[in-house]
CSV table of C-alpha atoms in Angstrom, one decimal:
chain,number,residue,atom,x,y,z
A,14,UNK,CA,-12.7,-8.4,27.8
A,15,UNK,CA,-10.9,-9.1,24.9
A,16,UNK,CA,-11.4,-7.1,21.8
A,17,UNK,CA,-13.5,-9.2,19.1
A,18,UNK,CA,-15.9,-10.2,21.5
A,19,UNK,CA,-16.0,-6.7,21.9
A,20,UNK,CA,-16.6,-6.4,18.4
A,21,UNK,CA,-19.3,-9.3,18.6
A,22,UNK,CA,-21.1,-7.2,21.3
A,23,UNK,CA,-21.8,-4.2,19.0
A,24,UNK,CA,-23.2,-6.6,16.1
A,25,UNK,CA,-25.7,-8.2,18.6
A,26,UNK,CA,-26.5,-4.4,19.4
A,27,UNK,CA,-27.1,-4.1,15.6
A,28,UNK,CA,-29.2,-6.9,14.5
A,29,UNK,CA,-31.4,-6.6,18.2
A,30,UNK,CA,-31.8,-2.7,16.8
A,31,UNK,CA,-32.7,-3.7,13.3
A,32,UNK,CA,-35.6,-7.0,14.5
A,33,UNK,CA,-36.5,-6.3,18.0
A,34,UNK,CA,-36.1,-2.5,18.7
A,35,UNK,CA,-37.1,-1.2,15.1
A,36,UNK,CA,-40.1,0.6,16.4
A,37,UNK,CA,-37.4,2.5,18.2
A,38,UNK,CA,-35.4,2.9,14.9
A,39,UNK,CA,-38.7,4.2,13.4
A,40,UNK,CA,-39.2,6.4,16.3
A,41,UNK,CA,-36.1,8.4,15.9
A,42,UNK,CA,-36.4,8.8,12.4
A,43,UNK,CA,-39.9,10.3,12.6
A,44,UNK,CA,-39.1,12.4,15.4
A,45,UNK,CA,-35.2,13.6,14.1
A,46,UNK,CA,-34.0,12.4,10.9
A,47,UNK,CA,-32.6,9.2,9.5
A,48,UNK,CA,-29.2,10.7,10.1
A,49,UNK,CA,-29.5,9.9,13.4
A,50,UNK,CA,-30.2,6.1,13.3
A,51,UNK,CA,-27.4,5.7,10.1
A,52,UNK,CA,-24.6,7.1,11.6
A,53,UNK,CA,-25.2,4.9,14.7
A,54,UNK,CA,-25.2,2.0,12.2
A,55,UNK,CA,-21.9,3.1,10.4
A,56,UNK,CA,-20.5,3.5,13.2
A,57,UNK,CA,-21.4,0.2,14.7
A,58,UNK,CA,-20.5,-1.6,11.2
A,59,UNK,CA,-17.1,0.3,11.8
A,60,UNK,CA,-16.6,0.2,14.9
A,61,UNK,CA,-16.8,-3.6,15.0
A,62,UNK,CA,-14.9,-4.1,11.4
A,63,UNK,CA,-12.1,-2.5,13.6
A,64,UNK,CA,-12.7,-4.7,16.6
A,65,UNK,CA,-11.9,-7.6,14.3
A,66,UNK,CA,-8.7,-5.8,12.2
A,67,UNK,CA,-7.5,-5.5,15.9
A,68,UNK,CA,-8.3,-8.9,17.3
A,69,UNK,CA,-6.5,-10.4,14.5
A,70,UNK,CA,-2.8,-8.9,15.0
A,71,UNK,CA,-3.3,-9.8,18.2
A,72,UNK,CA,-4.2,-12.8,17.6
A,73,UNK,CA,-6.5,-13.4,20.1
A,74,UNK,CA,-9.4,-15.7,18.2
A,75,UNK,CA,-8.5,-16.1,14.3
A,76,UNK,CA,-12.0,-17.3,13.0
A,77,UNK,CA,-14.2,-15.0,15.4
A,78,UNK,CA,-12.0,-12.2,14.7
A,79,UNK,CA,-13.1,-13.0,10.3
A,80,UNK,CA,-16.0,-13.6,11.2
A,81,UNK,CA,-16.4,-10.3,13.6
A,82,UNK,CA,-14.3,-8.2,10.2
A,83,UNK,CA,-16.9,-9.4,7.6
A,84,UNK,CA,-19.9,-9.2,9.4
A,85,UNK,CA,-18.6,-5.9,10.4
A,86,UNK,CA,-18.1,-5.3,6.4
A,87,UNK,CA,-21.2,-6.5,5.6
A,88,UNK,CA,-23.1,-3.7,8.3
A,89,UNK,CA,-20.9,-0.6,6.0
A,90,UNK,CA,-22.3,-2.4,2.5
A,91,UNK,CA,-25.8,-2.7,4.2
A,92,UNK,CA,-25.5,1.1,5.2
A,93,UNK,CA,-24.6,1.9,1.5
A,94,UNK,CA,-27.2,0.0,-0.2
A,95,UNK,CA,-29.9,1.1,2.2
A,96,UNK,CA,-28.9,4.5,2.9
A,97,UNK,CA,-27.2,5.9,0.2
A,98,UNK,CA,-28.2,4.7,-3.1
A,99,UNK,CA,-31.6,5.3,-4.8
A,100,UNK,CA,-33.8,3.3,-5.5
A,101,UNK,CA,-35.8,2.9,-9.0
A,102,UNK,CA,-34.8,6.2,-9.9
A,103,UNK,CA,-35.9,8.0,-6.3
A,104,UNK,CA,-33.3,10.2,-4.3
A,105,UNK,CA,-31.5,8.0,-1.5
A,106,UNK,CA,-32.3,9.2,1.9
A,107,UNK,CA,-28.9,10.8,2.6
A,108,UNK,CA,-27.8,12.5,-0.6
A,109,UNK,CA,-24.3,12.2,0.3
A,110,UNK,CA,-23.5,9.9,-2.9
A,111,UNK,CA,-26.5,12.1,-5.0
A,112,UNK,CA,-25.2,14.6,-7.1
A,113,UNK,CA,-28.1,15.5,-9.6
């Protein structure tokens, strides 16, 4: 299988887990933590933004490699937003950017 439809794979993974399969999301989270669920998102939204860095020096599929690098991009800036910064003045979830 070549690697940016690899890449493709994991964000179909991600938006089925964040519409379909959110009770599960919400499951975890009650049950563990939310570092569970984010880290699996980072590491999707990496995982695939790497898929498409590596598609496109091979040069397998130029536009589904961009497009598999900046929705990959766009899953890390959608981890920061929602996981890391406050909001209206509450602590962020993860207080990994929080230093007050």
């Amino acid at each position: 299988m070549k690697i940016s439809f690899f890449g493709l794979l994991l964000q179909i993974v991600f938006v089925l887990l964040i519409t379909m399969f959110n009770h599960v999301r919400v499951f975890v989270m009650e049950q563990y933590s939310i570092y569970h669920v984010a880290l699996f998102e980072l590491f999707i939204g990496l995982g695939s933004f790497i898929c498409g860095i590596i598609g496109l020096v091979k040069k397998e599929n130029i536009m589904l490699s961009f497009f598999v690098m900046g929705f990959g991009l766009l899953i890390c800036i959608y981890f920061v937003f929602i996981y890391l910064l406050g909001e209206a003045g509450n602590p962020p979830p993860i207080r990994w950017l929080y230093f007050i």
